[in-house]
Each structure stands twice: as structure tokens, then as C-alpha cells.
Short mmCIF file of C-alpha atoms in Angstrom, two decimals:
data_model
loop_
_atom_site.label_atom_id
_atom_site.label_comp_id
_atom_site.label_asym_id
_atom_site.label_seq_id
_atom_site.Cartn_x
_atom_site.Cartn_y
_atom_site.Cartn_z
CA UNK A 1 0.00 0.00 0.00
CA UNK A 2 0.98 3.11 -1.10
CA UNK A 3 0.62 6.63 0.99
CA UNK A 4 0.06 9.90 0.71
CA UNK A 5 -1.19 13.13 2.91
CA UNK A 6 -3.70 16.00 2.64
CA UNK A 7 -3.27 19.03 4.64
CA UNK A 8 -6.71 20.39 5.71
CA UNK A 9 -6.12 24.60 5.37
CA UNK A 10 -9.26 26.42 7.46
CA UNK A 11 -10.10 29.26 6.35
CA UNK A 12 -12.64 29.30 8.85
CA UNK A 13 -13.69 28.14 12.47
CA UNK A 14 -13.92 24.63 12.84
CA UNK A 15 -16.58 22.75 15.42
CA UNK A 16 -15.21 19.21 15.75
CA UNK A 17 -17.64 17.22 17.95
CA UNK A 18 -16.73 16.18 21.57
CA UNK A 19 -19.70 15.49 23.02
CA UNK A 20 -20.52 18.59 24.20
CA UNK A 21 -21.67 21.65 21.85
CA UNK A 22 -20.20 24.38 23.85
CA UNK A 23 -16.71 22.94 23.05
CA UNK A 24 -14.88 22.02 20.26
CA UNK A 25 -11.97 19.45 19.61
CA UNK A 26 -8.63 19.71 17.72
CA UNK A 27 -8.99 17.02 15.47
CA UNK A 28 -10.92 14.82 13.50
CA UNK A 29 -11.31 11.46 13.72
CA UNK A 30 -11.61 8.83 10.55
CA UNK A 31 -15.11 7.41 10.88
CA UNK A 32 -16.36 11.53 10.93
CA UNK A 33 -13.94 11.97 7.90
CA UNK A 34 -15.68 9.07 6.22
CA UNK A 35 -19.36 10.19 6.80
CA UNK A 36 -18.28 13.56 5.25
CA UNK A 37 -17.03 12.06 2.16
CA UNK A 38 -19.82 9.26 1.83
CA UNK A 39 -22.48 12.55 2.12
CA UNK A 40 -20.26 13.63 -1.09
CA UNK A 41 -20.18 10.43 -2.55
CA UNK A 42 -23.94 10.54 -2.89
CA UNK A 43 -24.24 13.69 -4.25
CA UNK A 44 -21.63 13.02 -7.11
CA UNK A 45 -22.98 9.48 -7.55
CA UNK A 46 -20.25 7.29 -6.11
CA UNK A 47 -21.13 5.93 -3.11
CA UNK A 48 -21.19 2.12 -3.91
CA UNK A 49 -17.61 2.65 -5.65
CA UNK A 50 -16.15 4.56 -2.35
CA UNK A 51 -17.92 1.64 -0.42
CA UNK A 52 -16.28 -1.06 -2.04
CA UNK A 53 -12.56 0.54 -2.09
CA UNK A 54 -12.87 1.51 1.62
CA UNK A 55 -14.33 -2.46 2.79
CA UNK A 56 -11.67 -3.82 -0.12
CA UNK A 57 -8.77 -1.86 1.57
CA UNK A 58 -8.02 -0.43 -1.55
CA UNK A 59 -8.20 2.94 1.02
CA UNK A 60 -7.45 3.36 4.62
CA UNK A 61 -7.79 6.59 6.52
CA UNK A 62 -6.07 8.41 9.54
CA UNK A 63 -7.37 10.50 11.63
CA UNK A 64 -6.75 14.13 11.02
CA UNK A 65 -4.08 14.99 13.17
CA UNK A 66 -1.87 18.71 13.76
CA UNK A 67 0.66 19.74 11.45
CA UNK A 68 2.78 23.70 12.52
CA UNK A 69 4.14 24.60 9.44
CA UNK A 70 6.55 21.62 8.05
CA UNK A 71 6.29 19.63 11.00
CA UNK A 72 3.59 16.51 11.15
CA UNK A 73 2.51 15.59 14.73
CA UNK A 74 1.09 12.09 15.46
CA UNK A 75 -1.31 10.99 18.85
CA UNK A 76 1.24 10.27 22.18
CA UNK A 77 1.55 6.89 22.29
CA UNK A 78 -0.02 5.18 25.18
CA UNK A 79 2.82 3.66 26.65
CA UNK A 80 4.71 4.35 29.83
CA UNK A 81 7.71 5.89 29.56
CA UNK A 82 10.87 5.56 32.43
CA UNK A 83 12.55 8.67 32.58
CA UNK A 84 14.74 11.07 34.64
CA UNK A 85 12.92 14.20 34.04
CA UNK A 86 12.05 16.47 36.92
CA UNK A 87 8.40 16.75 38.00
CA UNK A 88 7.44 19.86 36.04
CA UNK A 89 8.42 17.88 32.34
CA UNK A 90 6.55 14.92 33.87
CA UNK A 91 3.04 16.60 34.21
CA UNK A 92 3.83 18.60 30.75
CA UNK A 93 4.55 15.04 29.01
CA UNK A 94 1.56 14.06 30.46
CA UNK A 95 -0.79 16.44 29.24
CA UNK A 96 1.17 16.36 25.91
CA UNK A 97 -1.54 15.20 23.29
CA UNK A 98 0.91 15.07 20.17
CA UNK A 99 4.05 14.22 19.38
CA UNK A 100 6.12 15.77 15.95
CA UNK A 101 6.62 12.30 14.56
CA UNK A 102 10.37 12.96 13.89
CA UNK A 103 10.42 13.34 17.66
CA UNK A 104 8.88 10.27 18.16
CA UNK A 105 12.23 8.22 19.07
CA UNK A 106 13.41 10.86 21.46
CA UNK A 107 9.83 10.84 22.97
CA UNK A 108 10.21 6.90 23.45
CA UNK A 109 13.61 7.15 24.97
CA UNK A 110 13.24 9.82 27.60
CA UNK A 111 15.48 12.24 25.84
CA UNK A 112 12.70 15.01 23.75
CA UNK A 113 12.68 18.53 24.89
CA UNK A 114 9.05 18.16 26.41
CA UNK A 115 8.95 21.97 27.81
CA UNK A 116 9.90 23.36 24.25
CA UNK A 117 7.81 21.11 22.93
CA UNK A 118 5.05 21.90 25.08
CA UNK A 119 5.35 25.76 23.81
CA UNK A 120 5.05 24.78 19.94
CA UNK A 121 2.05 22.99 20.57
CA UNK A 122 0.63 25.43 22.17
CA UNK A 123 0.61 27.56 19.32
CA UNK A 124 -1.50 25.25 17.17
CA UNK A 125 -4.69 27.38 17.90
CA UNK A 126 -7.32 28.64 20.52
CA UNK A 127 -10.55 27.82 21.49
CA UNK A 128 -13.76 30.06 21.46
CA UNK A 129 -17.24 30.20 20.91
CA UNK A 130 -20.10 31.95 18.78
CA UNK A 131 -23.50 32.42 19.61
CA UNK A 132 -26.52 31.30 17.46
CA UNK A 133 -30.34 31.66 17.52
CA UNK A 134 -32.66 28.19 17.88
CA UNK A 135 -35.61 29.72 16.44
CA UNK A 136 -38.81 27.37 17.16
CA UNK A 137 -42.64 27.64 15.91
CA UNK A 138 -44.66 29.80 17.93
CA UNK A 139 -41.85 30.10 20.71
CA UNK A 140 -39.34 33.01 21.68
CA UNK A 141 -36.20 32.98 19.77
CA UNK A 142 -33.25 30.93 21.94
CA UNK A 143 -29.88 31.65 21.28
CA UNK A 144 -27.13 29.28 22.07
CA UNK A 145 -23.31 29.05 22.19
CA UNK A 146 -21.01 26.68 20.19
CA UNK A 147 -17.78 25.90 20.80
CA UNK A 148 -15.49 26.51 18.14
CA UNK A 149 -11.30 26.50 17.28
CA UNK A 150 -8.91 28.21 15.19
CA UNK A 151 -6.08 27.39 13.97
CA UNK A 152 -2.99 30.03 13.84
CA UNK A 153 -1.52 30.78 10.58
CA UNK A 154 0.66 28.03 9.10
CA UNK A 155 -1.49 25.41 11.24
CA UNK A 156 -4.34 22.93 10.08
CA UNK A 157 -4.99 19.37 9.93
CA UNK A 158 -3.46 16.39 7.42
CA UNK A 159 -4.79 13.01 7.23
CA UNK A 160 -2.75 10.22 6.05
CA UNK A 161 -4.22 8.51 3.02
CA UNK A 162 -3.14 4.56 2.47
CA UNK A 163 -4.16 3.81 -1.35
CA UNK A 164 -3.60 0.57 -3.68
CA UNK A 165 -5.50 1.45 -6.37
CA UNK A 166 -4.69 4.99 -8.52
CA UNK A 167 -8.45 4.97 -9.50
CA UNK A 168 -9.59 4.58 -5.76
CA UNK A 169 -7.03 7.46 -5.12
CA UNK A 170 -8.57 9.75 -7.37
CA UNK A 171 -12.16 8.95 -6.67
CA UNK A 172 -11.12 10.09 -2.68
CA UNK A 173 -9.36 13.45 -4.09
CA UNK A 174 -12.47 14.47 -5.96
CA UNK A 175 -14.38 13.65 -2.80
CA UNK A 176 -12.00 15.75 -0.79
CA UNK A 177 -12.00 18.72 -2.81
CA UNK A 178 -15.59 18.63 -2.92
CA UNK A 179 -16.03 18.59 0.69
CA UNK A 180 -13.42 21.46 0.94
CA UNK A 181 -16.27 23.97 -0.40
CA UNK A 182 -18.80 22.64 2.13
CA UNK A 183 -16.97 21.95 4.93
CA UNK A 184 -16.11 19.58 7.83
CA UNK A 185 -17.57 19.07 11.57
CA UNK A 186 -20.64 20.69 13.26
CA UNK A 187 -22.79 23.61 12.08
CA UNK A 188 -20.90 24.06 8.69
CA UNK A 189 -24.74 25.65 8.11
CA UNK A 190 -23.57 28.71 9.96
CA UNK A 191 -20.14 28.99 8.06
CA UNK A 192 -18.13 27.07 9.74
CA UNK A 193 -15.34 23.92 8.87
CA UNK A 194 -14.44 25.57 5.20
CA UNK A 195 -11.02 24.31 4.32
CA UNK A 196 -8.55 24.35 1.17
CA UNK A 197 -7.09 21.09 0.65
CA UNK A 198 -3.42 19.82 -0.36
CA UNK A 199 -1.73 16.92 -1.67
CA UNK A 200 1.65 16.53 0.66
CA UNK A 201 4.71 14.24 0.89
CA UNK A 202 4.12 12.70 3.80
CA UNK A 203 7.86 12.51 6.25
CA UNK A 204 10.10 10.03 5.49
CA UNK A 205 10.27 8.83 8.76
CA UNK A 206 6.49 8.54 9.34
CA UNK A 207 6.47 6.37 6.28
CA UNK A 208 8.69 4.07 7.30
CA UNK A 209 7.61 3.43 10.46
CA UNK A 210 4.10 2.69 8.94
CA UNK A 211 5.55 0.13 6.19
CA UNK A 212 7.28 -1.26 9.77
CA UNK A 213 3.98 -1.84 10.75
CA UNK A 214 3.37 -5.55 10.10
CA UNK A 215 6.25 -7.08 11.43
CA UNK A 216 6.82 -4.96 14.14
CA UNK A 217 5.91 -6.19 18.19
CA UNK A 218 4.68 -2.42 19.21
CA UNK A 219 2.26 -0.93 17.29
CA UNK A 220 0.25 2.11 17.65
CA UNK A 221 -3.09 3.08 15.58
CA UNK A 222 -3.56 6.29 13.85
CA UNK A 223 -7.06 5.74 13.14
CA UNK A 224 -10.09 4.94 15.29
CA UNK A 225 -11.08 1.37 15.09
CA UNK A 226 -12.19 -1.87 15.76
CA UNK A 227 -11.57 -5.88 15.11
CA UNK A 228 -13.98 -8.57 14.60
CA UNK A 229 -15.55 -9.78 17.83
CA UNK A 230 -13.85 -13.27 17.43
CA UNK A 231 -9.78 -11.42 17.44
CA UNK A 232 -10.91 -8.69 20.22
CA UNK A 233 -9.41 -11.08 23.09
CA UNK A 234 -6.32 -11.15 21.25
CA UNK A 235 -5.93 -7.81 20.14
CA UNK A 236 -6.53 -6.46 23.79
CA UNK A 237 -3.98 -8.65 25.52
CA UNK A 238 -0.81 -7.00 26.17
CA UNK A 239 -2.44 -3.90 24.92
CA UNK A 240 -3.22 0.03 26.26
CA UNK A 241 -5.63 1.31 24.81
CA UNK A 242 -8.81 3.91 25.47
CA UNK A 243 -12.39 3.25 24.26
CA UNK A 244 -14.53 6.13 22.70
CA UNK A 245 -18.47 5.82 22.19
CA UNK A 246 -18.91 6.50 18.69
CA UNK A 247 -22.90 7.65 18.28
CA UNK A 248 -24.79 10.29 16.41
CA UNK A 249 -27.55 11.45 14.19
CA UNK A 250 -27.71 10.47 10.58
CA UNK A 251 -28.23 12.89 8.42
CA UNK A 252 -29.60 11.20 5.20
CA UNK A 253 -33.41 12.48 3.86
CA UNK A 254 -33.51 9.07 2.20
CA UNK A 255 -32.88 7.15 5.24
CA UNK A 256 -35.77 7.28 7.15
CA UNK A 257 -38.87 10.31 7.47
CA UNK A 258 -37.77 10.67 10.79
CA UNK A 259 -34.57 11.40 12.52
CA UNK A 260 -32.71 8.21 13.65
CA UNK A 261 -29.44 7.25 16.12
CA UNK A 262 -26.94 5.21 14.53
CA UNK A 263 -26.36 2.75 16.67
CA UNK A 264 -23.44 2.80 19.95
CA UNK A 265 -20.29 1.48 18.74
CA UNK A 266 -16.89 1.17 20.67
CA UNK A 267 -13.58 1.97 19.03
CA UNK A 268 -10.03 2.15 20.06
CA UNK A 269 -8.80 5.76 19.85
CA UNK A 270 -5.81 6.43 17.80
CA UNK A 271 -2.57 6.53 19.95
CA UNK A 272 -3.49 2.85 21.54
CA UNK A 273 -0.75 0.41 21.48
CA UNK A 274 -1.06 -2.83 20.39
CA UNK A 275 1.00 -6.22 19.55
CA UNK A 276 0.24 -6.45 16.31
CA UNK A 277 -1.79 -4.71 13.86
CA UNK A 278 -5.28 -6.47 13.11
CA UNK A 279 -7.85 -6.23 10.59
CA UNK A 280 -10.50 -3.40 11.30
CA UNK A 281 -14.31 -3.25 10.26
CA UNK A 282 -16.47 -1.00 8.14
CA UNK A 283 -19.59 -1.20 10.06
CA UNK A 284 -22.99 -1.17 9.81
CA UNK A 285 -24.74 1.19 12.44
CA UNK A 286 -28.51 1.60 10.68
CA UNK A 287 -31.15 0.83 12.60
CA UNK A 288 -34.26 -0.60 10.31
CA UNK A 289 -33.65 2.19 7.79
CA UNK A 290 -33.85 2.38 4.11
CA UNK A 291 -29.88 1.75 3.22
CA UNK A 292 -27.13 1.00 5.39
CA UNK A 293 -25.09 3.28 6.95
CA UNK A 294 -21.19 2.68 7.56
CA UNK A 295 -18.69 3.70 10.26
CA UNK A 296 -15.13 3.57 9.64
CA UNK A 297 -13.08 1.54 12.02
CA UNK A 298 -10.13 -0.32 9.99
CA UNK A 299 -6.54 1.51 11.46
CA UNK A 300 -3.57 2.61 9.85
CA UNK A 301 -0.71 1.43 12.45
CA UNK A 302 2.85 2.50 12.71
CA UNK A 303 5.57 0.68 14.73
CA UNK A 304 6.17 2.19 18.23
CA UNK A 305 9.21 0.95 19.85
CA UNK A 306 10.59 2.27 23.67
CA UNK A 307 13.53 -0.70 23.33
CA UNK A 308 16.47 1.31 24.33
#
């Protein structure tokens, strides 16, 4: 499998769901970025053909993680790490999120910079909010606040694209581009999410630690996901990793007349660690609707490594 990267550019205020609407999160994770491009799919008549390339592997997706100008950051891996460093780097490591992946060794080993890397990250962007009006029949007008972020100048997202197919390659990048007009996340409606997209070469080093992947003993995810039932024993021993509940609306007018939950569904977050990469699902979450509706939840892994 081939791979390639896409820098989100926001030229606007970005809502990224957290479970809350007064807040907003700093990234996006694959089974959102999915959705967004199967809502596209439909409109440019293409869904069955991104189906099939996304259950056929012929595409896997990352989450959208940070990149500050040339630099690519990657989740912390969950794995604890013996060090020497004085209490005040050990509570910044700890509420260290990301990692710039050609840091990722020195992370592992004890031996990164974690105040000055502390300060970079902190320049990624700020959070805010905006106030809107819920206007309802034959009631006073409501308004309510949403939680948004910004990114600073020279900062955005990327996702990591895995591809075997040039055809299912170009298929996504028409996808992406369209979205890129309507926007990403919550209440694009009201402006927000709008992004410019672009092809990148992905570092060298991030590259080869994916490829590493599959015969490595210490891997970490960079996607959300989840194995088959019948492997989840395995996968979980010898493992740290956190569960997120995955729910939601869907938003489909052929669907159903009515508005309909997809149904729960627990995934790994990117930044576990396992023993070996495994096979993830594209799942069904419709509930007695008129088509199915899928949830992405098959991980891109790279080799993690603390061996010293």
C-alpha cells in the first residue's frame, strides 16, 4: 500500500464534535472523515464505488491529526515511559496530546525537549465560541453558544491517506475537494469547517515506520477502530488502549422520514498500542432504515518501539 497526505487549510472556524456543543476538539477522527465524504459520494454518484474501495482496503484513513508549518505531529503513544525528568516535564509530558513524529524516538527514549515542545504545541490554535439563535414555531427565539477553534496561521490538519489502487485514489481526491467547499464538523450551516485542501509528501520517517507496521511487536493506531468480535481477546492482551463511544444522528433524507441514532459502537482511539496490527471493520450502524449506513473503524498502524 501506497501513501500519501492531505493538509486540511481552514479558512474558517472549525466545530469538531466532543460530546458537548459548547466545546470544540482539535482534530478529526476517521469514521467523521468518512461520513463527510460518503455525504459527497452521494451527491456526485459514487457511493457504492467509495464503499467497495474503503471495505476492499483499496483505502485506509487516519485520523486528522496537527501539522505547525513543516512539522507533522502524530497521537502520544499510550505507553509508559521511564525517565529522569524532573516533575514539572513529567506533568507537561503528560498532558502532551501530540508528538512531531520525527520526535517520536526521542519521545520513546526519555530524551525530547518536552517543555519546548510543550510551547510549539501550544501555538496550534485557541478555542472560542459563537452564539446562534434556535428559532422554534410559535416560541421566543433561543440563542445558544457553540464551541469553536482556530487554527494560527501556518497550522491545520493532514490526514494520512493509504491507497492501492490509482483509480480509488482519485475517486477520494475528488471527494475531498468537494467537501473542501462545504466543509467539515458541526454547524458548517452557519459557516463554519471551510477548508482548502493539499496533496503533501508525507515525512520520510512517518512512512517508514508505517511500512514497519506488520512485522513490528509495538504498534500504535492512527485511526479509530475496531476488530472482529472473534480477534478482540487477542488484540486487547498486552495492549493500552482507550475506548470512545462513537454515536450520532444520521443525516440522510432518504434514510428514514424521521430522525434516527446510529447505533453505539466502541472503538479504540488512535494513539493505543497494540502487539500487532489487526484487521479493522467497516460497520454497519442503521437501525431498520432504508440503506445501510457505515462507520469507519479499519486503522492505519505504525511501529512504536521504547527498546532502548
Amino acid at each position: 500500500m501506497e501513501y500519501t497526505g492531505y493538509k486540511l487549510v481552514f479558512s474558517t472556524s472549525v466545530h469538531f464534535g466532543n460530546g458537548s456543543l459548547e466545546n470544540s476538539d482539535n482534530r478529526i477522527y476517521a469514521d467523521t472523515i468518512f461520513s463527510a465524504l460518503c455525504h459527497e459520494a452521494v451527491k456526485l454518484e459514487c457511493i457504492e464505488e467509495l464503499v467497495s474501495y474503503v471495505k476492499n482496503e483499496k483505502i485506509k484513513l487516519s485520523d486528522a491529526f496537527p501539522f505547525i508549518g513543516d512539522s507533522y505531529y502524530i497521537p502520544k503513544p499510550m505507553i509508559t515511559i521511564e525517565s529522569e525528568r524532573n516533575i514539572d516535564d513529567k506533568k507537561k509530558a503528560k498532558k502532551l496530546e501530540f508528538i512531531n513524529v520525527d520526535l517520536i524516538d526521542e519521545y520513546l527514549d526519555g530524551s525530547m525537549d518536552i517543555k519546548r515542545e510543550s510551547e510549539i504545541i501550544s501555538n496550534l490554535g485557541k478555542s472560542g465560541t459563537i452564539t446562534r439563535a434556535g428559532i422554534q414555531t410559535n416560541e421566543d427565539t433561543k440563542p445558544y453558544s457553540v464551541g469553536t477553534y482556530s487554527f494560527t496561521a501556518g497550522a491545520g490538519l493532514y490526514l494520512i491517506l493509504g491507497y492501492s489502487d490509482e483509480k480509488a485514489l482519485n475517486t477520494i481526491k475528488k471527494l475531498i475537494n468537494s467537501l473542501s467547499y462545504i466543509g467539515i464538523g458541526g454547524k458548517v450551516s452557519s459557516g463554519l469547517g471551510k477548508f482548502k485542501a493539499e496533496r503533501v509528501k508525507l515525512p520520510v520517517s512517518l512512512i517508514e515506520k508505517i511500512e514497519k507496521a506488520e512485522t513490528s511487536k509495538n504498534v500504535m493506531s492512527l485511526s479509530i477502530g475496531m476488530c472482529d468480535d472473534t480477534d478482540l481477546e487477542n488484540v486487547c492482551e498486552n495492549s493500552n488502549y482507550i475506548l470512545s463511544k462513537r454515536s450520532g444522528f444520521i443525516n440522510s433524507s432518504t434514510y428514514s422520514d424521521n430522525i434516527v441514532k446510529k447505533q453505539d459502537f466502541y472503538l479504540f482511539r488512535a494513539g493505543s498500542v497494540f502487539s500487532r496490527p489487526f484487521k479493522g471493520l467497516i460497520k454497519d450502524v442503521s437501525i431498520k432504515g432504508k440503506h445501510p449506513v457505515y462507520r469507519y473503524a479499519n486503522p492505519i498502524f505504525m511501529e512504536v518501539s521504547n527498546d532502548k
